[in-house]
CSV table of C-alpha atoms and ligand atoms in Angstrom, one decimal:
chain,number,residue,atom,x,y,z
T,1348,MET,CA,16.2,-28.8,-18.2
T,1349,LYS,CA,16.4,-25.7,-20.4
T,1350,LEU,CA,12.9,-26.3,-21.6
T,1351,LEU,CA,11.5,-26.7,-18.2
T,1352,LEU,CA,13.1,-23.4,-17.0
T,1353,LYS,CA,11.5,-21.6,-19.9
T,1354,ALA,CA,8.1,-23.1,-19.1
T,1355,VAL,CA,8.5,-22.1,-15.4
T,1356,THR,CA,9.5,-18.6,-16.4
T,1357,ILE,CA,6.7,-18.0,-18.8
T,1358,ALA,CA,4.2,-19.5,-16.4
T,1359,SER,CA,5.5,-17.3,-13.6
T,1360,THR,CA,5.1,-14.1,-15.6
T,1361,ILE,CA,1.5,-15.1,-16.4
T,1362,VAL,CA,0.8,-16.0,-12.8
T,1363,ALA,CA,2.5,-13.0,-11.4
T,1364,THR,CA,0.4,-10.6,-13.5
T,1365,PRO,CA,-3.1,-11.3,-12.2
T,1366,VAL,CA,-1.9,-11.2,-8.6
T,1367,LEU,CA,-0.6,-7.7,-9.2
T,1368,ALA,CA,-3.7,-6.6,-11.2
T,1369,GLN,CA,-4.6,-4.0,-8.6
T,1370,THR,CA,-5.5,-0.3,-8.6
T,1371,TRP,CA,-4.9,2.1,-5.8
T,1372,THR,CA,-7.6,4.7,-5.2
T,1373,LEU,CA,-6.9,8.0,-3.7
T,1374,ALA,CA,-8.5,8.5,-0.3
T,1375,PRO,CA,-9.7,12.1,-0.1
T,1376,GLU,CA,-9.5,12.1,3.8
T,1377,GLY,CA,-5.9,12.3,4.6
T,1378,SER,CA,-4.8,13.5,1.2
T,1379,HIS,CA,-3.7,17.2,0.9
T,1380,LEU,CA,-2.5,19.4,-1.8
T,1381,ALA,CA,-1.2,22.9,-1.0
T,1382,TYR,CA,0.7,25.7,-2.6
T,1383,GLY,CA,2.2,28.9,-1.2
T,1384,SER,CA,2.0,32.4,-2.4
T,1385,ILE,CA,4.1,35.4,-1.3
T,1386,LYS,CA,2.8,38.9,-1.5
T,1387,LYS,CA,4.9,42.0,-1.4
T,1388,ASN,CA,8.0,39.8,-0.9
T,1389,THR,CA,7.1,39.3,2.7
T,1390,VAL,CA,3.7,37.9,3.4
T,1391,GLY,CA,3.5,34.2,2.9
T,1392,GLU,CA,0.2,32.3,2.7
T,1393,VAL,CA,-0.8,28.7,2.2
T,1394,ASN,CA,-3.7,27.8,-0.1
T,1395,SER,CA,-5.0,24.3,-0.6
T,1396,PHE,CA,-7.6,22.2,-2.4
T,1397,SER,CA,-10.1,20.2,-0.4
T,1398,LYS,CA,-11.4,18.0,-3.2
T,1399,LEU,CA,-9.1,15.5,-4.8
T,1400,SER,CA,-9.7,12.2,-6.5
T,1401,GLY,CA,-7.7,9.8,-8.5
T,1402,GLN,CA,-6.0,6.4,-8.8
T,1403,VAL,CA,-2.8,4.6,-9.6
T,1404,SER,CA,-3.1,1.8,-12.1
T,1405,GLN,CA,-1.2,-1.4,-11.9
T,1406,ASP,CA,1.5,-0.2,-14.4
T,1407,GLY,CA,2.3,2.7,-12.0
T,1408,LYS,CA,0.4,5.5,-13.9
T,1409,ALA,CA,-1.0,7.9,-11.4
T,1410,GLU,CA,-3.9,10.3,-12.3
T,1411,ILE,CA,-5.1,12.8,-9.8
T,1412,GLU,CA,-8.0,15.2,-10.4
T,1413,ILE,CA,-8.0,18.5,-8.6
T,1414,ASP,CA,-11.4,20.2,-8.2
T,1415,LEU,CA,-10.3,23.8,-8.7
T,1416,SER,CA,-13.5,25.2,-7.3
T,1417,SER,CA,-12.5,23.6,-3.9
T,1418,VAL,CA,-9.6,26.1,-3.5
T,1419,GLU,CA,-9.2,27.4,0.0
T,1420,THR,CA,-7.4,30.6,0.5
T,1421,ASN,CA,-9.2,31.4,3.8
T,1422,ILE,CA,-10.9,34.4,2.4
T,1423,ASP,CA,-14.1,33.9,0.4
T,1424,ILE,CA,-13.7,36.8,-2.1
T,1425,ARG,CA,-10.2,35.6,-2.8
T,1426,ASN,CA,-11.4,32.0,-3.5
T,1427,GLN,CA,-13.8,33.4,-6.0
T,1428,ARG,CA,-11.1,35.6,-7.7
T,1429,MET,CA,-8.7,32.6,-7.9
T,1430,ILE,CA,-11.4,30.5,-9.5
T,1431,GLU,CA,-12.4,33.2,-11.9
T,1432,TYR,CA,-9.2,34.9,-12.9
T,1433,VAL,CA,-6.4,32.4,-12.2
T,1434,PHE,CA,-8.1,29.1,-12.9
T,1435,ARG,CA,-10.4,30.7,-15.5
T,1436,LYS,CA,-13.3,28.5,-14.3
T,1437,ALA,CA,-11.5,25.5,-15.7
T,1438,GLY,CA,-13.3,23.1,-13.3
T,1439,THR,CA,-10.6,20.6,-12.8
T,1440,ALA,CA,-6.8,20.4,-13.2
T,1441,SER,CA,-5.2,17.0,-13.6
T,1442,LEU,CA,-1.9,15.8,-12.3
T,1443,THR,CA,-0.4,12.7,-13.9
T,1444,ALA,CA,2.8,10.9,-12.9
T,1445,GLN,CA,4.6,7.6,-13.6
T,1446,PHE,CA,5.9,5.5,-10.8
T,1447,ASP,CA,7.9,2.3,-10.7
T,1448,MET,CA,5.3,0.1,-9.0
T,1449,SER,CA,7.7,-2.7,-8.3
T,1450,GLU,CA,9.5,-0.4,-5.8
T,1451,VAL,CA,6.2,0.3,-4.2
T,1452,SER,CA,4.9,-3.3,-4.0
T,1453,ALA,CA,8.3,-4.4,-2.6
T,1454,LEU,CA,7.7,-2.2,0.5
T,1455,SER,CA,6.7,-4.1,3.7
T,1456,VAL,CA,4.3,-2.5,6.1
T,1457,GLY,CA,6.1,0.2,8.0
T,1458,GLU,CA,8.8,0.6,5.3
T,1459,ALA,CA,9.4,3.8,3.3
T,1460,THR,CA,11.5,4.8,0.3
T,1461,THR,CA,11.9,7.7,-2.1
T,1462,VAL,CA,11.0,7.3,-5.8
T,1463,ASP,CA,11.5,9.6,-8.7
T,1464,ALA,CA,8.3,10.4,-10.6
T,1465,GLU,CA,7.9,12.3,-13.9
T,1466,ALA,CA,4.9,14.4,-13.4
T,1467,GLN,CA,2.7,16.6,-15.5
T,1468,LEU,CA,0.2,19.2,-14.5
T,1469,SER,CA,-2.5,20.2,-16.9
T,1470,LEU,CA,-4.3,23.4,-16.0
T,1471,ALA,CA,-6.7,25.4,-18.1
T,1472,GLY,CA,-5.1,24.3,-21.4
T,1473,ALA,CA,-1.5,24.7,-20.1
T,1474,GLU,CA,0.8,21.7,-19.6
T,1475,VAL,CA,3.7,21.8,-17.2
T,1476,GLY,CA,6.1,18.9,-16.8
T,1477,PHE,CA,8.3,18.5,-13.8
T,1478,ASP,CA,10.4,15.9,-11.9
T,1479,ALA,CA,9.2,15.2,-8.4
T,1480,GLU,CA,11.0,13.2,-5.8
T,1481,MET,CA,8.3,11.5,-3.8
T,1482,PHE,CA,8.4,9.8,-0.3
T,1483,VAL,CA,6.4,6.6,-0.3
T,1484,ALA,CA,5.5,4.8,2.9
T,1485,ARG,CA,3.5,1.6,3.2
T,1486,LEU,CA,1.0,2.3,6.0
T,1487,SER,CA,-0.7,-1.1,5.9
T,1488,GLU,CA,-1.2,-4.0,3.6
T,1489,THR,CA,-3.7,-2.1,1.7
T,1490,SER,CA,-2.6,1.6,2.0
T,1491,VAL,CA,0.3,3.7,1.0
T,1492,MET,CA,1.1,7.3,1.6
T,1493,VAL,CA,2.9,9.3,-1.1
T,1494,SER,CA,4.2,12.8,-0.3
T,1495,THR,CA,6.5,15.3,-1.9
T,1496,ASN,CA,10.0,14.7,-0.5
T,1497,ASP,CA,11.0,18.4,-1.0
T,1498,MET,CA,8.7,21.1,-2.2
T,1499,ILE,CA,8.1,21.5,-5.9
T,1500,PHE,CA,8.2,24.9,-7.6
T,1501,ILE,CA,6.0,25.7,-10.5
T,1502,SER,CA,6.3,28.9,-12.5
T,1503,THR,CA,3.1,30.9,-12.9
T,1504,GLU,CA,4.3,31.6,-16.5
T,1505,ASP,CA,4.7,27.9,-17.4
T,1506,ALA,CA,1.3,27.2,-15.8
T,1507,GLY,CA,-0.2,29.9,-18.0
T,1508,VAL,CA,-1.7,31.8,-15.1
T,1509,ASP,CA,0.5,35.0,-15.2
T,1510,ALA,CA,-2.3,37.2,-16.5
T,1511,GLY,CA,-4.6,35.9,-13.8
T,1512,VAL,CA,-2.0,36.8,-11.1
T,1513,ASP,CA,-1.7,40.3,-12.7
T,1514,LYS,CA,-5.4,40.6,-12.3
T,1515,LEU,CA,-5.3,39.6,-8.6
T,1516,MET,CA,-2.6,42.2,-7.9
T,1517,GLN,CA,-4.7,44.8,-9.6
T,1518,LEU,CA,-7.9,43.9,-7.7
T,1519,ALA,CA,-6.2,43.6,-4.3
T,1520,ASP,CA,-4.0,46.6,-5.0
T,1521,LEU,CA,-0.8,44.7,-4.4
T,1522,PRO,CA,2.6,45.7,-5.6
T,1523,GLY,CA,3.7,42.1,-6.2
T,1524,ILE,CA,3.0,38.4,-6.0
T,1525,THR,CA,5.9,36.0,-6.5
T,1526,ARG,CA,5.9,34.2,-9.8
T,1527,THR,CA,7.1,30.9,-8.7
T,1528,VAL,CA,4.8,28.8,-6.5
T,1529,PRO,CA,6.0,26.2,-4.0
T,1530,VAL,CA,3.8,23.1,-4.0
T,1531,THR,CA,3.6,20.3,-1.4
T,1532,ALA,CA,1.4,17.2,-1.6
T,1533,ARG,CA,0.4,14.2,0.5
T,1534,PHE,CA,-1.7,11.5,-1.0
T,1535,ILE,CA,-3.1,8.4,0.6
T,1536,PHE,CA,-3.9,5.5,-1.7
T,1537,ASN,CA,-5.9,2.4,-0.8
T,1538,LEU,CA,-5.7,-0.9,-2.6
T,1539,ASP,CA,-8.9,-2.0,-4.2
T,1540,ASP,CA,-9.8,-5.4,-3.0
T,1541,LYS,CA,-10.2,-7.2,-6.3
T,1542,LYS,CA,-9.5,-10.9,-6.0
T,1543,VAL,CA,-8.2,-12.7,-8.9
T,1544,GLU,CA,-8.8,-16.4,-9.7
T,1545,ALA,CA,-5.6,-18.4,-9.7
T,1546,ALA,CA,-4.5,-20.1,-12.9
T,1547,PRO,CA,-5.6,-23.7,-13.3
T,1548,VAL,CA,-3.1,-26.4,-12.5
T,1549,ALA,CA,-1.1,-27.3,-15.6
T,1550,GLU,CA,-0.5,-30.9,-15.0
T,1551,THR,CA,2.1,-31.3,-17.7
T,1552,THR,CA,4.4,-28.8,-16.1
T,1553,VAL,CA,3.9,-30.5,-12.7
T,1554,LEU,CA,5.2,-33.7,-14.2
T,1555,ALA,CA,8.0,-31.9,-16.1
T,1556,ALA,CA,9.2,-30.3,-12.9
T,1557,ALA,CA,9.2,-33.6,-11.0
T,1558,VAL,CA,11.2,-35.2,-13.8
T,1559,GLU,CA,13.5,-32.4,-14.8
T,1560,GLY,CA,14.3,-30.5,-11.6
T,1561,ASP,CA,17.3,-31.9,-9.7
T,1562,VAL,CA,16.0,-33.2,-6.4
T,1563,LYS,CA,19.5,-33.6,-4.9
T,1564,ALA,CA,20.5,-30.0,-5.8
T,1565,GLY,CA,17.1,-28.9,-4.6
T,1566,LYS,CA,17.8,-30.4,-1.2
T,1567,LYS,CA,20.7,-28.0,-0.9
T,1568,VAL,CA,18.7,-25.1,-2.0
T,1569,PHE,CA,16.1,-26.0,0.7
T,1570,ARG,CA,18.7,-25.2,3.4
T,1571,LYS,CA,17.7,-21.6,2.7
T,1572,CYS,CA,14.2,-22.4,3.6
T,1573,SER,CA,14.6,-24.9,6.4
T,1574,ALA,CA,15.2,-22.2,9.1
T,1575,CYS,CA,11.6,-21.4,8.7
T,1576,HIS,CA,9.9,-24.4,7.0
T,1577,LYS,CA,9.7,-28.0,8.1
T,1578,LEU,CA,8.3,-30.7,5.8
T,1579,ASP,CA,6.6,-32.9,8.5
T,1580,ALA,CA,2.8,-32.6,8.6
T,1581,ASP,CA,1.6,-29.8,10.9
T,1582,ARG,CA,5.0,-28.9,12.1
T,1583,HIS,CA,4.8,-25.1,11.9
T,1584,THR,CA,7.8,-23.0,13.0
T,1585,VAL,CA,8.5,-19.4,11.8
T,1586,GLY,CA,6.8,-20.4,8.6
T,1587,PRO,CA,4.1,-23.0,7.9
T,1588,SER,CA,4.9,-26.7,7.3
T,1589,LEU,CA,5.2,-27.3,3.6
T,1590,HIS,CA,3.8,-30.8,3.8
T,1591,GLY,CA,1.4,-31.5,1.0
T,1592,ILE,CA,1.8,-28.0,-0.4
T,1593,PHE,CA,1.2,-28.7,-4.1
T,1594,GLY,CA,-2.4,-28.5,-5.0
T,1595,ALA,CA,-3.2,-26.7,-1.7
T,1596,LYS,CA,-4.6,-23.2,-1.6
T,1597,ALA,CA,-2.2,-20.7,-0.1
T,1598,GLY,CA,-2.5,-19.7,3.5
T,1599,GLN,CA,-4.8,-22.6,4.6
T,1600,ALA,CA,-2.6,-25.0,6.7
T,1601,ASP,CA,-4.4,-25.6,10.1
T,1602,GLY,CA,-2.7,-24.1,13.1
T,1603,PHE,CA,-0.5,-21.5,11.4
T,1604,ARG,CA,-1.3,-17.7,11.6
T,1605,TYR,CA,-0.9,-16.4,8.1
T,1606,SER,CA,-0.9,-12.8,7.0
T,1607,ASP,CA,-4.2,-11.7,5.4
T,1608,PRO,CA,-2.7,-11.0,1.9
T,1609,LEU,CA,-1.4,-14.6,1.6
T,1610,GLN,CA,-4.5,-16.1,3.1
T,1611,GLN,CA,-6.7,-14.1,0.7
T,1612,SER,CA,-4.5,-14.4,-2.4
T,1613,GLU,CA,-6.5,-17.3,-3.9
T,1614,ILE,CA,-3.3,-18.8,-5.1
T,1615,VAL,CA,-3.3,-22.6,-5.6
T,1616,TRP,CA,0.3,-23.9,-5.3
T,1617,THR,CA,1.6,-25.4,-8.5
T,1618,PRO,CA,5.2,-25.4,-9.8
T,1619,GLU,CA,4.3,-22.3,-11.7
T,1620,THR,CA,2.7,-20.3,-8.9
T,1621,MET,CA,5.4,-21.3,-6.5
T,1622,ALA,CA,8.1,-20.3,-9.1
T,1623,ALA,CA,6.5,-16.9,-9.3
T,1624,PHE,CA,6.3,-16.6,-5.6
T,1625,LEU,CA,9.9,-17.7,-4.9
T,1626,THR,CA,11.2,-15.4,-7.6
T,1627,ASP,CA,9.7,-12.3,-5.9
T,1628,PRO,CA,7.8,-13.1,-2.7
T,1629,LYS,CA,6.9,-9.5,-1.9
T,1630,GLY,CA,6.0,-8.5,-5.4
T,1631,THR,CA,3.8,-11.6,-6.0
T,1632,VAL,CA,1.9,-11.3,-2.8
T,1633,PRO,CA,2.4,-7.7,-1.5
T,1634,GLY,CA,2.2,-7.4,2.2
T,1635,ASN,CA,2.9,-11.1,3.0
T,1636,LYS,CA,5.0,-11.8,6.0
T,1637,MET,CA,7.6,-14.2,4.6
T,1638,GLN,CA,10.9,-12.5,5.4
T,1639,PHE,CA,12.8,-13.9,2.5
T,1640,PRO,CA,14.0,-11.9,-0.6
T,1641,GLY,CA,13.4,-14.8,-3.0
T,1642,LEU,CA,15.7,-16.9,-5.2
T,1643,LYS,CA,17.6,-15.3,-8.0
T,1644,LYS,CA,18.6,-18.4,-10.0
T,1645,GLU,CA,16.0,-20.2,-12.1
T,1646,ALA,CA,17.9,-23.4,-11.6
T,1647,ASP,CA,17.6,-23.1,-7.8
T,1648,ILE,CA,13.9,-22.5,-8.1
T,1649,ALA,CA,13.3,-25.5,-10.4
T,1650,ASN,CA,15.4,-27.7,-8.2
T,1651,VAL,CA,13.8,-26.7,-4.9
T,1652,ILE,CA,10.4,-27.2,-6.4
T,1653,ALA,CA,11.4,-30.7,-7.6
T,1654,TYR,CA,12.8,-31.4,-4.1
T,1655,LEU,CA,9.6,-30.3,-2.4
T,1656,GLN,CA,7.5,-32.4,-4.8
T,1657,ALA,CA,9.6,-35.5,-4.1
T,1658,GLU,CA,9.6,-34.9,-0.3
T,1659,THR,CA,6.1,-33.6,0.5
T,1660,GLN,CA,3.7,-35.4,-1.8
T,1661,GLY,CA,4.5,-39.0,-0.8
E,2076,HEC,C1,12.7,-16.2,7.4
E,2076,HEC,C2,11.7,-17.3,7.3
E,2076,HEC,C3,11.4,-17.9,5.9
E,2076,HEC,C4,12.2,-18.3,5.0
E,2076,HEC,C5,13.8,-18.3,5.0
E,2076,HEC,C6,11.4,-18.9,3.9
E,2076,HEC,N1,10.1,-18.7,4.3
E,2076,HEC,FE1,8.5,-19.4,3.2
E,2076,HEC,N2,7.2,-18.5,4.5
E,2076,HEC,C7,7.6,-17.9,5.7
E,2076,HEC,C8,6.4,-17.4,6.4
E,2076,HEC,C9,6.4,-16.6,7.7
E,2076,HEC,C10,5.4,-17.7,5.6
E,2076,HEC,C11,3.9,-17.3,5.8
E,2076,HEC,C12,3.7,-16.0,5.1
E,2076,HEC,C13,2.4,-15.3,5.4
E,2076,HEC,O1,1.6,-15.8,6.1
E,2076,HEC,O2,2.3,-14.2,4.8
E,2076,HEC,C14,5.9,-18.4,4.4
E,2076,HEC,C15,5.1,-19.0,3.4
E,2076,HEC,C16,5.6,-19.8,2.4
E,2076,HEC,C17,4.8,-20.5,1.5
E,2076,HEC,C18,3.3,-20.5,1.4
E,2076,HEC,C19,2.8,-21.6,2.3
E,2076,HEC,C20,1.3,-21.8,2.4
E,2076,HEC,O3,0.8,-22.5,3.2
E,2076,HEC,O4,0.5,-21.2,1.6
E,2076,HEC,C21,5.6,-21.2,0.7
E,2076,HEC,C22,5.2,-22.1,-0.5
E,2076,HEC,C23,6.9,-20.9,1.1
E,2076,HEC,N3,6.9,-20.1,2.2
E,2076,HEC,C24,8.1,-21.5,0.5
E,2076,HEC,C25,9.4,-21.2,0.9
E,2076,HEC,C26,10.5,-21.7,0.3
E,2076,HEC,C27,10.5,-22.8,-0.8
E,2076,HEC,C28,11.6,-21.1,0.9
E,2076,HEC,C29,13.1,-21.2,0.5
E,2076,HEC,C30,13.5,-21.1,-0.8
E,2076,HEC,C31,11.1,-20.2,1.9
E,2076,HEC,N4,9.7,-20.3,1.9
E,2076,HEC,C32,11.9,-19.5,2.8
E,2076,HEC,C33,8.9,-17.8,6.2
E,2076,HEC,C34,10.0,-18.1,5.5
């Protein structure tokens, strides 16, 4: 039994990884990065950048490039002065942050959450680190919106642009420009549609699960599933019938309306792929519509798989 559980666990990590091997790419339309400036203590203005690009890799590392020449202050001469004196013609600035992707993948369409990100801005040779609380909303199966939850303040001194701001004051004959800059951002990321081949069926483990998992105990565990799944052929209720499920490709039973992510997942159901799915349904196939949080106990997973094998393959 111990050995089997180990095999299932190792297999599930291997299987879970390729399914999550996805990058999110920043969609420039809909994304927006703005900062505020306050002159003479009273006049507030919003500047923004119109050209952004970037992506978030599968381990949650976000890298965003800001084209500094795309700064929009609403006055041409001021745009040029910003580029020349404040950004010192640096071309691009980069913003990097680390996210916990499991929190993001766990979101269903329409759900939102806040996550803490450790971010770093690198601008013309200066590096500024800051903590940012970000609001993340899953807009669809393949897109998320990430925005600042509050505004972020960046000191002009830390960002190494104090001398440039002095120069702007002098050029525009201003008595003062505030030295801390509020920043807000909204980024839209789309999932790249890279399909991954499912792992080949490991027959030895199929056999091991059939022998080692406890069918009787599995029948009890299956009570958690039976509200939505029947085992008779073609009997679909809230969920699809699980008749003949092992060896079948995910999302293919006739007459059941699956979600696109499950249907397109390319998973082939084996004890391993099912163990991965039942451990973390939402993380394994982001955006699928099975409203079930998963099974926490390895024994429950091995047993329910053994029960399904005994009941559905005959
Ligand atoms: C609240 C209802 C619900 C519960 C409880 C539930 N499921 Fe599901 N399940 C679904 C739905 C709905 C789908 C289809 C998901 C989709 O299309 O995205 C599904 C899909 C599946 C699939 C993929 C089927 C296929 O044809 O590819 C498997 C396997 C599965 N469930 C197993 C289980 C097991 C085992 C349990 C219990 C441990 C369980 N489910 C609990 C609703 C449920």
